[in-house]
Short mmCIF file of C-alpha atoms in Angstrom, two decimals:
data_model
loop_
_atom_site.label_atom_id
_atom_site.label_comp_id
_atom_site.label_asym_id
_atom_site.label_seq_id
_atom_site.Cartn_x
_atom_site.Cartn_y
_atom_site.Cartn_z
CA UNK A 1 0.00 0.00 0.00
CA UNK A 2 2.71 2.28 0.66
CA UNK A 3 5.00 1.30 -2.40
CA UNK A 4 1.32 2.55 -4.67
CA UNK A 5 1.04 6.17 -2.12
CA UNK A 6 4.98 6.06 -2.96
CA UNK A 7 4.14 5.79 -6.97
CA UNK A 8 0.92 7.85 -7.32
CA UNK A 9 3.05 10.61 -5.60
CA UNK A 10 5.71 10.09 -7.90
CA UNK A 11 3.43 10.45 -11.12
CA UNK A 12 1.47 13.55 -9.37
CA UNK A 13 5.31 15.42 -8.22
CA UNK A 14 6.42 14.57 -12.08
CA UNK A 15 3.88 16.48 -13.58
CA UNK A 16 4.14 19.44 -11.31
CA UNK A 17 8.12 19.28 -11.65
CA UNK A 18 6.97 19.47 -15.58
CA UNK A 19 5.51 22.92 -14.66
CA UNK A 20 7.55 24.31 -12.65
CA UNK A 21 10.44 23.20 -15.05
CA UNK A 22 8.95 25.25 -18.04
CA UNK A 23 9.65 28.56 -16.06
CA UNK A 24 12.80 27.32 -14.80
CA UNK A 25 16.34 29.00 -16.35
CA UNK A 26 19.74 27.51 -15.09
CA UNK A 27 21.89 30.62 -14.57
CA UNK A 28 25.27 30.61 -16.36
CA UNK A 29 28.44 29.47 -13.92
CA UNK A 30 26.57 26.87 -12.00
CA UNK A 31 28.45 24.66 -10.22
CA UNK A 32 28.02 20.91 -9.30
CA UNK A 33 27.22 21.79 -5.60
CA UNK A 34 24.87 25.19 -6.89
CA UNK A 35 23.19 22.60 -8.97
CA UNK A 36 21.93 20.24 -6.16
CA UNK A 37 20.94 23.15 -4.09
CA UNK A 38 18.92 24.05 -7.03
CA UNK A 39 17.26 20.88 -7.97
CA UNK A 40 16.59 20.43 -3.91
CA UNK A 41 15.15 23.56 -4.03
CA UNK A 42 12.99 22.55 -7.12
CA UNK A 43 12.02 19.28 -5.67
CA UNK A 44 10.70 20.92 -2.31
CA UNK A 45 8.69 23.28 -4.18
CA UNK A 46 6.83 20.53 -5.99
CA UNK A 47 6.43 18.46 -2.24
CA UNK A 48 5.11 22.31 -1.38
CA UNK A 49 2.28 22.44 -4.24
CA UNK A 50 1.73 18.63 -4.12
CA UNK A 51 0.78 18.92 -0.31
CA UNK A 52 -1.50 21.74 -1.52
CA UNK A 53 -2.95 19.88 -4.15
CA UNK A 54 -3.63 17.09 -1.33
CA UNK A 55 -5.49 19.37 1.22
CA UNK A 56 -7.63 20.46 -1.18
CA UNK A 57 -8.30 16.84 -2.57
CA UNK A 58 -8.85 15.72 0.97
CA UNK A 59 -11.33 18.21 2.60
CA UNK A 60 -13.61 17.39 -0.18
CA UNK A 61 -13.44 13.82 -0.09
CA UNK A 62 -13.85 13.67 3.56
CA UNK A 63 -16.90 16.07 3.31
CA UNK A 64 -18.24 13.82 0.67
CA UNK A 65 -18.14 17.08 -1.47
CA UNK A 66 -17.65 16.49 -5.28
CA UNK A 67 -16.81 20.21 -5.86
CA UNK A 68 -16.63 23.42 -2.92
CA UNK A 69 -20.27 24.80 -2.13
CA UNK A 70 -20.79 27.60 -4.24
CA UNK A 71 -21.42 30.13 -1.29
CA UNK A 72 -20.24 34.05 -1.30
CA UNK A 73 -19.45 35.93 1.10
CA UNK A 74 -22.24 37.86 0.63
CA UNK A 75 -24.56 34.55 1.33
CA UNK A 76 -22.43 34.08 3.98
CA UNK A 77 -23.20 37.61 5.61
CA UNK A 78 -26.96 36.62 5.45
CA UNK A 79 -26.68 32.68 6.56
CA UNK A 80 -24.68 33.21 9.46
CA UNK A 81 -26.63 33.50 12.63
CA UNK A 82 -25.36 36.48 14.63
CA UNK A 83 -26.19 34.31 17.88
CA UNK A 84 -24.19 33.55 20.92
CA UNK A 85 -23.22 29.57 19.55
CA UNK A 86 -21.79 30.97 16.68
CA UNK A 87 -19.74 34.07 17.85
CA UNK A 88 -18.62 31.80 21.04
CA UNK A 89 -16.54 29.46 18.66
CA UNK A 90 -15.09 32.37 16.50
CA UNK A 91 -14.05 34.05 19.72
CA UNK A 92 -12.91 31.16 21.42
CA UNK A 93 -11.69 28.74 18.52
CA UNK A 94 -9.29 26.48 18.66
CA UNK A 95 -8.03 25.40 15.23
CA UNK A 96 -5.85 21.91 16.60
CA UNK A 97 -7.13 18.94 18.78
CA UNK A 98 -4.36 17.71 20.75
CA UNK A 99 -5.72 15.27 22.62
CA UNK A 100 -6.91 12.38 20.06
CA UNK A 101 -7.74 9.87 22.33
CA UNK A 102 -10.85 10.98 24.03
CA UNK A 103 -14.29 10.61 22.29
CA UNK A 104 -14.42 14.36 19.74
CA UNK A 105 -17.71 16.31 19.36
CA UNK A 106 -19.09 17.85 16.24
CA UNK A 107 -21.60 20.39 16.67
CA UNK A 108 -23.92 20.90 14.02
CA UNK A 109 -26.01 24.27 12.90
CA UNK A 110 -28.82 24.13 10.77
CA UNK A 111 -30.90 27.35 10.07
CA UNK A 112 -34.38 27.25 9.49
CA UNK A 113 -36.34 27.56 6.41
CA UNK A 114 -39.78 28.33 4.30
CA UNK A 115 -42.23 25.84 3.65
CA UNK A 116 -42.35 24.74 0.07
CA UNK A 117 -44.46 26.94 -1.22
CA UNK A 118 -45.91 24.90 -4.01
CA UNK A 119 -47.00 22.69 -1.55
CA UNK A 120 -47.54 24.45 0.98
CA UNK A 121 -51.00 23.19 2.52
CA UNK A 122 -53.68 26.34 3.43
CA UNK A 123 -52.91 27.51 6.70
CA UNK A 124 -49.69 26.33 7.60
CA UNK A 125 -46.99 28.91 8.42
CA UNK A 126 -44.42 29.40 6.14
CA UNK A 127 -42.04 28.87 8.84
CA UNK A 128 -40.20 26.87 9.94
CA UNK A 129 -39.12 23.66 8.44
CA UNK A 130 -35.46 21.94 9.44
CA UNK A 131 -33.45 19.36 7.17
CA UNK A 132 -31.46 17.19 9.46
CA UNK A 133 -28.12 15.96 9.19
CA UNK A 134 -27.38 12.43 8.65
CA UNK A 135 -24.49 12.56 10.99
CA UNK A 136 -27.28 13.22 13.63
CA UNK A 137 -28.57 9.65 15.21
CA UNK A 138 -30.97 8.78 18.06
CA UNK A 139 -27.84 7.30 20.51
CA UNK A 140 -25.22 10.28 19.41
CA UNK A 141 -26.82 13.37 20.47
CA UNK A 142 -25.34 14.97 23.54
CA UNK A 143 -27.61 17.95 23.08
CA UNK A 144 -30.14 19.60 21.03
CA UNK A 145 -31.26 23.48 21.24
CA UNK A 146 -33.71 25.36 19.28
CA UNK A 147 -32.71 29.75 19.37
CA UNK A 148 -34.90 31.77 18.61
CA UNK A 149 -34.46 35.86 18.63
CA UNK A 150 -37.32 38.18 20.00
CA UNK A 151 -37.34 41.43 18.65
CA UNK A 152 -37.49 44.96 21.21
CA UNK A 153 -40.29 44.86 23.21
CA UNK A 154 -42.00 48.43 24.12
CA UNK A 155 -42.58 47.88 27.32
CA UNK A 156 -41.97 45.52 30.50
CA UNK A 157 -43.78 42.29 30.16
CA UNK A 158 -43.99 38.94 29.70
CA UNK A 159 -43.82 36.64 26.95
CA UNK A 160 -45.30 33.59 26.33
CA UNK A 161 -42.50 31.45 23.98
CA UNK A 162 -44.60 28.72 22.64
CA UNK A 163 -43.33 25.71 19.98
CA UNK A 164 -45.80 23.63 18.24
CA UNK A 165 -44.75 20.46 16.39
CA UNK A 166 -46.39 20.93 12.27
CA UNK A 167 -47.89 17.58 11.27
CA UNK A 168 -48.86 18.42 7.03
CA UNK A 169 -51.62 15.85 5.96
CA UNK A 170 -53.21 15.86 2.59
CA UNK A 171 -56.34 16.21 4.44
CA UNK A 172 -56.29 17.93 7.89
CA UNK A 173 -53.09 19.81 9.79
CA UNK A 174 -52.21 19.34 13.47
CA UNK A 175 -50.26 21.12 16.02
CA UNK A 176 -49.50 19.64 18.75
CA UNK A 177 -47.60 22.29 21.60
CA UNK A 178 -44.70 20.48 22.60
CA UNK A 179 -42.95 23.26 24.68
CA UNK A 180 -44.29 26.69 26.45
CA UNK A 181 -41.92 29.13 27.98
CA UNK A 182 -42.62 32.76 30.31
CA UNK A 183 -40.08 35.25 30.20
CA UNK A 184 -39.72 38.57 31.44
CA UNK A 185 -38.96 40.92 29.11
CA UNK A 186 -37.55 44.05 29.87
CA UNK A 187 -38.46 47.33 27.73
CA UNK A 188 -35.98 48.22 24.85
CA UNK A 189 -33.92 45.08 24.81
CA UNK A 190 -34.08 42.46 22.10
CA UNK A 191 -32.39 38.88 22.95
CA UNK A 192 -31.35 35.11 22.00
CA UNK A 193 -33.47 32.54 23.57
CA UNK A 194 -32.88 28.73 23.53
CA UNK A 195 -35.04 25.66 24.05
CA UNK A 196 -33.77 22.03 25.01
CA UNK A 197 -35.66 20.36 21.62
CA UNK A 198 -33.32 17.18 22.74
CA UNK A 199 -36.69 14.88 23.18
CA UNK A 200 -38.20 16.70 20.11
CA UNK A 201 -35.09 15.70 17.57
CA UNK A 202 -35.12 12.28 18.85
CA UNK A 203 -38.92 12.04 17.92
CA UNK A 204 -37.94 13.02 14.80
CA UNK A 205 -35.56 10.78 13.86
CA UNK A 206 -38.21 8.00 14.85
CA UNK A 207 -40.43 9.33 11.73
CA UNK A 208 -40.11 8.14 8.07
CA UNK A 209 -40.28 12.90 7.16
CA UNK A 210 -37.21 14.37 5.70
CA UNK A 211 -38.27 17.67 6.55
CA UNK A 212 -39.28 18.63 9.92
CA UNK A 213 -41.57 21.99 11.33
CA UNK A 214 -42.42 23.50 13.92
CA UNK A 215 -44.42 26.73 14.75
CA UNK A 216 -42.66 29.41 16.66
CA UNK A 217 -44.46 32.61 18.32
CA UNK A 218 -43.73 34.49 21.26
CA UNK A 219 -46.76 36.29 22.16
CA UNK A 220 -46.56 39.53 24.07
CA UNK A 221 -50.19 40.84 26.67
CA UNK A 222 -50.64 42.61 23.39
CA UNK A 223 -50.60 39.67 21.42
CA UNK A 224 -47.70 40.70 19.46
CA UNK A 225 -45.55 37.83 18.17
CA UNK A 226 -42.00 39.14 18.99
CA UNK A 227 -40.24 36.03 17.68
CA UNK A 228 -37.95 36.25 14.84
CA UNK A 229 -38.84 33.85 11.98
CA UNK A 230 -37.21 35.09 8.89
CA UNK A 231 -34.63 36.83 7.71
CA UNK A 232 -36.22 39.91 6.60
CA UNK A 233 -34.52 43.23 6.04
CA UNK A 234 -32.75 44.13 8.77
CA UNK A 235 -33.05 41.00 10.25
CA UNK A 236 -30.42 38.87 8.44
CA UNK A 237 -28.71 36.18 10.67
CA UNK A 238 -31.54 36.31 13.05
CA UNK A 239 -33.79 33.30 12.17
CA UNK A 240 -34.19 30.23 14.01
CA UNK A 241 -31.75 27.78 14.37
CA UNK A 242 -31.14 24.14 15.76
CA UNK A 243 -28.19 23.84 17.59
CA UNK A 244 -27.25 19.92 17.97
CA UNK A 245 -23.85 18.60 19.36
CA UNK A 246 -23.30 14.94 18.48
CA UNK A 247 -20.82 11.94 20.05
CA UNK A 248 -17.97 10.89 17.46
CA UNK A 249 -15.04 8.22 17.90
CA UNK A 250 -11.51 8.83 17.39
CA UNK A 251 -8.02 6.52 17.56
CA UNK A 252 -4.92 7.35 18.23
CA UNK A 253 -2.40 8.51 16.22
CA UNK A 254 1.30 6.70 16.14
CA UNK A 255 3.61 9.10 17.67
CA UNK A 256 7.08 9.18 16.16
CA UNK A 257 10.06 12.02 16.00
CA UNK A 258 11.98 13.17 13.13
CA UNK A 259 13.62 16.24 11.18
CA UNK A 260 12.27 19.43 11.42
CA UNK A 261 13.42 22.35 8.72
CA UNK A 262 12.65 25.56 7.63
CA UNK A 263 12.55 26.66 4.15
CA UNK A 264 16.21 28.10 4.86
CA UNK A 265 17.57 24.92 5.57
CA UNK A 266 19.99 23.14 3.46
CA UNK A 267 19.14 19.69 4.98
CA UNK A 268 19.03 16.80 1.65
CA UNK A 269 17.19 14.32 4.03
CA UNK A 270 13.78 13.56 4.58
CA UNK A 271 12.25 16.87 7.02
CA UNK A 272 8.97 18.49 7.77
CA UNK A 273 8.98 21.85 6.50
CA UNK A 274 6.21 25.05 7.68
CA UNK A 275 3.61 25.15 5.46
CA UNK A 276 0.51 27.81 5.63
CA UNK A 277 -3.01 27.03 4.00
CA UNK A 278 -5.19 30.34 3.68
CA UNK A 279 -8.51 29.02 2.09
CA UNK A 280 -9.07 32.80 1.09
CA UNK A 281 -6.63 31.87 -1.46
CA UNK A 282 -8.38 28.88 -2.66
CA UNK A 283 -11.33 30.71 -2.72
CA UNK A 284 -13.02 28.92 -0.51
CA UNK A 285 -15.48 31.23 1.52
CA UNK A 286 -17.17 28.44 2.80
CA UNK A 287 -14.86 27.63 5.33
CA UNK A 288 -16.14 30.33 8.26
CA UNK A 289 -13.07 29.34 10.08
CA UNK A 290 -10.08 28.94 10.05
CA UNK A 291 -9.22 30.80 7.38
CA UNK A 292 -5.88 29.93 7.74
CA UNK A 293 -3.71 26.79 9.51
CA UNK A 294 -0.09 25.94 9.50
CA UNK A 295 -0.26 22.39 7.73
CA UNK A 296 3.20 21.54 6.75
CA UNK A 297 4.47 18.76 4.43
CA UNK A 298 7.36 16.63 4.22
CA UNK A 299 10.35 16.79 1.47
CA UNK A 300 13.56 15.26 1.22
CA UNK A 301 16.05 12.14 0.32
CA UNK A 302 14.99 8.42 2.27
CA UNK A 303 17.52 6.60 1.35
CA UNK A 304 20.05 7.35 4.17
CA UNK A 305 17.52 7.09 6.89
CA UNK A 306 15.72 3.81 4.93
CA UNK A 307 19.02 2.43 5.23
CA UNK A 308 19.29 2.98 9.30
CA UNK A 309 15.90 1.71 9.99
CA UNK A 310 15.12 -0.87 7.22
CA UNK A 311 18.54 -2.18 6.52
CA UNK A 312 17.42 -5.44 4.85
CA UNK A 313 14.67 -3.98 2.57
CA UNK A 314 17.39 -0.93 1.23
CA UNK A 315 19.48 -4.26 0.41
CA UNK A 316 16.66 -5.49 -1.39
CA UNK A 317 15.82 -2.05 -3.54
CA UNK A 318 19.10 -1.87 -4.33
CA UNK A 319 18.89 -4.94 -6.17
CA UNK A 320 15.62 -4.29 -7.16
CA UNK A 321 15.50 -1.09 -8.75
CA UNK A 322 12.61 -0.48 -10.64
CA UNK A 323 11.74 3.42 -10.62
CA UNK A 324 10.51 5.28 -7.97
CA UNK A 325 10.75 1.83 -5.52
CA UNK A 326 12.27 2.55 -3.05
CA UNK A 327 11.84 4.68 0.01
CA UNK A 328 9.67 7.87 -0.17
CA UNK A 329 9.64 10.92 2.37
CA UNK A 330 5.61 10.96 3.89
CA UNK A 331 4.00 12.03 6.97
CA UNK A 332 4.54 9.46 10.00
CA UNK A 333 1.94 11.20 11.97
CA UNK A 334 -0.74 13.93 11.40
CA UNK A 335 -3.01 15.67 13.53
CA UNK A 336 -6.63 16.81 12.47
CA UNK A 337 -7.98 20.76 12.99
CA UNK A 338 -11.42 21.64 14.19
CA UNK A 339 -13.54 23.42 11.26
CA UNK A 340 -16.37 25.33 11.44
CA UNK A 341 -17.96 25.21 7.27
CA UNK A 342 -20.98 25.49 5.50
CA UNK A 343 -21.90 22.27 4.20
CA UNK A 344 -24.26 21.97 0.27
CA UNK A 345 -27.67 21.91 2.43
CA UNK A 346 -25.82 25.78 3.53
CA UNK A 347 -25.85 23.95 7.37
CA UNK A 348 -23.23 25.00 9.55
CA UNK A 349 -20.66 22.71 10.79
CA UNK A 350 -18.36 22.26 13.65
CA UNK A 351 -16.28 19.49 13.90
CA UNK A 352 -12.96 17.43 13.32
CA UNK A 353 -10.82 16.73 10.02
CA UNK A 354 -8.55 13.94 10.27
CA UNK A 355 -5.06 14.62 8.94
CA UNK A 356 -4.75 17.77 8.05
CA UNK A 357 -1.75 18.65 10.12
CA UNK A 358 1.73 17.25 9.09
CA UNK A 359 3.74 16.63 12.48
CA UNK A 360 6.36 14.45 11.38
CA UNK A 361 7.83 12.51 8.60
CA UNK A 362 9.64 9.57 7.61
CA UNK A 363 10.58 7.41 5.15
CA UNK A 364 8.31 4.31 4.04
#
């Protein structure tokens, strides 16, 4: 398995070395030991783009994602809840997960949205309909909260926040009140309110629906509905949302120690050398955060340190020799970042990607 990750890299550096060579000029006066700085030099640059290439590659594949959601930043602006869940993990984020060997949460946002309007059934609200996740199941959720945001209130009073659950039937519709929440509201102030829906979701996932509603209003003495339940002008980011934060596994990662360059460095061998990702540059405005990571990839010669550790296999290549065989310098062990993305349903994701950090190499 190796010896093929070994090859396929091969064939993927060879045609980037092809590029890179066609804007390549070999000053005048050269000598032997300028020209194997040089073609180091040249070979780390294609490791550089290849590992670049790979990131890209892997996100996607992980994600399931056959090309980037096409999301601007100016969908962005008006998908992303301005609520407390959201601005807590850009304040307080925390792009690496050190510790792999505990159980990792992913926490999962999805907004809520209009009724199908073509089949829309007379007299049901427009609002509001959820998609769930698939990564959300009955025996993973650790918690499950509904926000809702109540617009200024002209006076001291209290609210009644009611949630019905929306049953559409070709012939009659239910709702059935499934939660019913007082609160004081103070005059001139405008707020973030959550619900535990935890019993709700799991009710949910018992059902054969794909799409799930419920009725929000939060009914002042007035009987003003104060609740927020699309994003109208001036209201962007403020609709509904589901909050759910779901169980995942992890395994540990093989620990191991090796070279460790910068892109001064004159080392031949096999090293891990800094390497920056800024999705801005990939255009990727999906990715709410980070927009940047230090990734790192691995470059250099194997057959020196194949020949310490593997002395009976170098033997064996040597005699062998049949291309790109022997020894190549890859990641021994990688560490994943935390993420917080729009997925193609425009959901809001927080959670782990494996491998994204290079923290040392080797030869293999």
């Amino acid at each position: 398995m190796r010896f093929l990750l070994c090859l396929g890299l091969f064939g993927l550096v060879s045609i980037i070395a092809m590029e890179i060579n066609k804007n390549t000029t070999r000053q005048p006066g050269v000598g032997v030991q300028g020209g194997e700085q040089c073609s180091t030099c040249e070979f780390r640059e294609q490791s550089r783009l290849l590992r670049l290439h790979s990131i890209k590659s892997q996100i996607l594949s992980i994600l399931r994602l056959e090309q980037a959601p096409n999301i601007s930043r100016d969908m962005i602006r008006q998908l992303l809840p301005k609520a407390p869940p959201v601005t807590q993990l850009l304040d307080q984020y925390d792009h690496r997960v050190e510790d792999e060997d505990h159980a990792a949460t992913e926490t999962i946002i999805t907004m809520a949205k209009k009724y199908d309007l073509n089949t829309q059934l007379a007299g049901m609200p427009p609002c509001c309909f959820f998609t769930l996740s698939p990564k959300i199941e009955f025996k993973n959720i650790l918690s499950a909260q509904l926000w809702v945001y109540l617009r200024l209130s002209d006076r001291v009073s209290s609210v009644f926040l009611q949630i019905s659950q929306l049953k559409p039937s070709k012939d009659v519709k239910t709702r059935v009140r499934i939660r019913s929440l007082k609160i004081d509201v103070d005059a001139g102030t405008s707020f973030w309110q959550s619900l535990d829906i935890k019993l709700l979701l799991q009710v949910w996932l018992g059902q054969s629906d794909t799409h799930y509603g419920i009725e929000i209003k939060a009914i002042d003495p007035q009987g003003e509905d104060l609740a927020v339940t699309s994003a109208e002008y001036g209201e962007e980011g403020l609709q509904p949302f589901i909050k759910v934060k779901v169980l995942e596994n992890t395994k540990r990662s093989r620990r191991d120690t090796e070279l460790h360059c910068d892109e001064e460095s004159s080392e031949i061998r096999c090293c891990r050398y800094p390497l920056t990702v800024d999705f801005e540059d990939f255009g990727w405005d999906w990715i709410i955060a980070p927009k940047r990571y230090k990734a790192n990839y691995c470059s250099g010669e194997c057959e020196y340190m194949h020949l310490q550790k593997y002395p009976h296999t170098h033997l064996v290549n040597k005699v062998h020799r049949r291309g790109p065989a022997g020894p190549c310098c890859t990641p021994t062990k990688m560490s994943p970042i935390n993420m917080l993305y729009f997925n193609r349903m425009e959901q809001i994701i927080y959670g782990k990607i494996p491998s994204m950090v290079v923290d040392h190499c080797g030869c293999s």
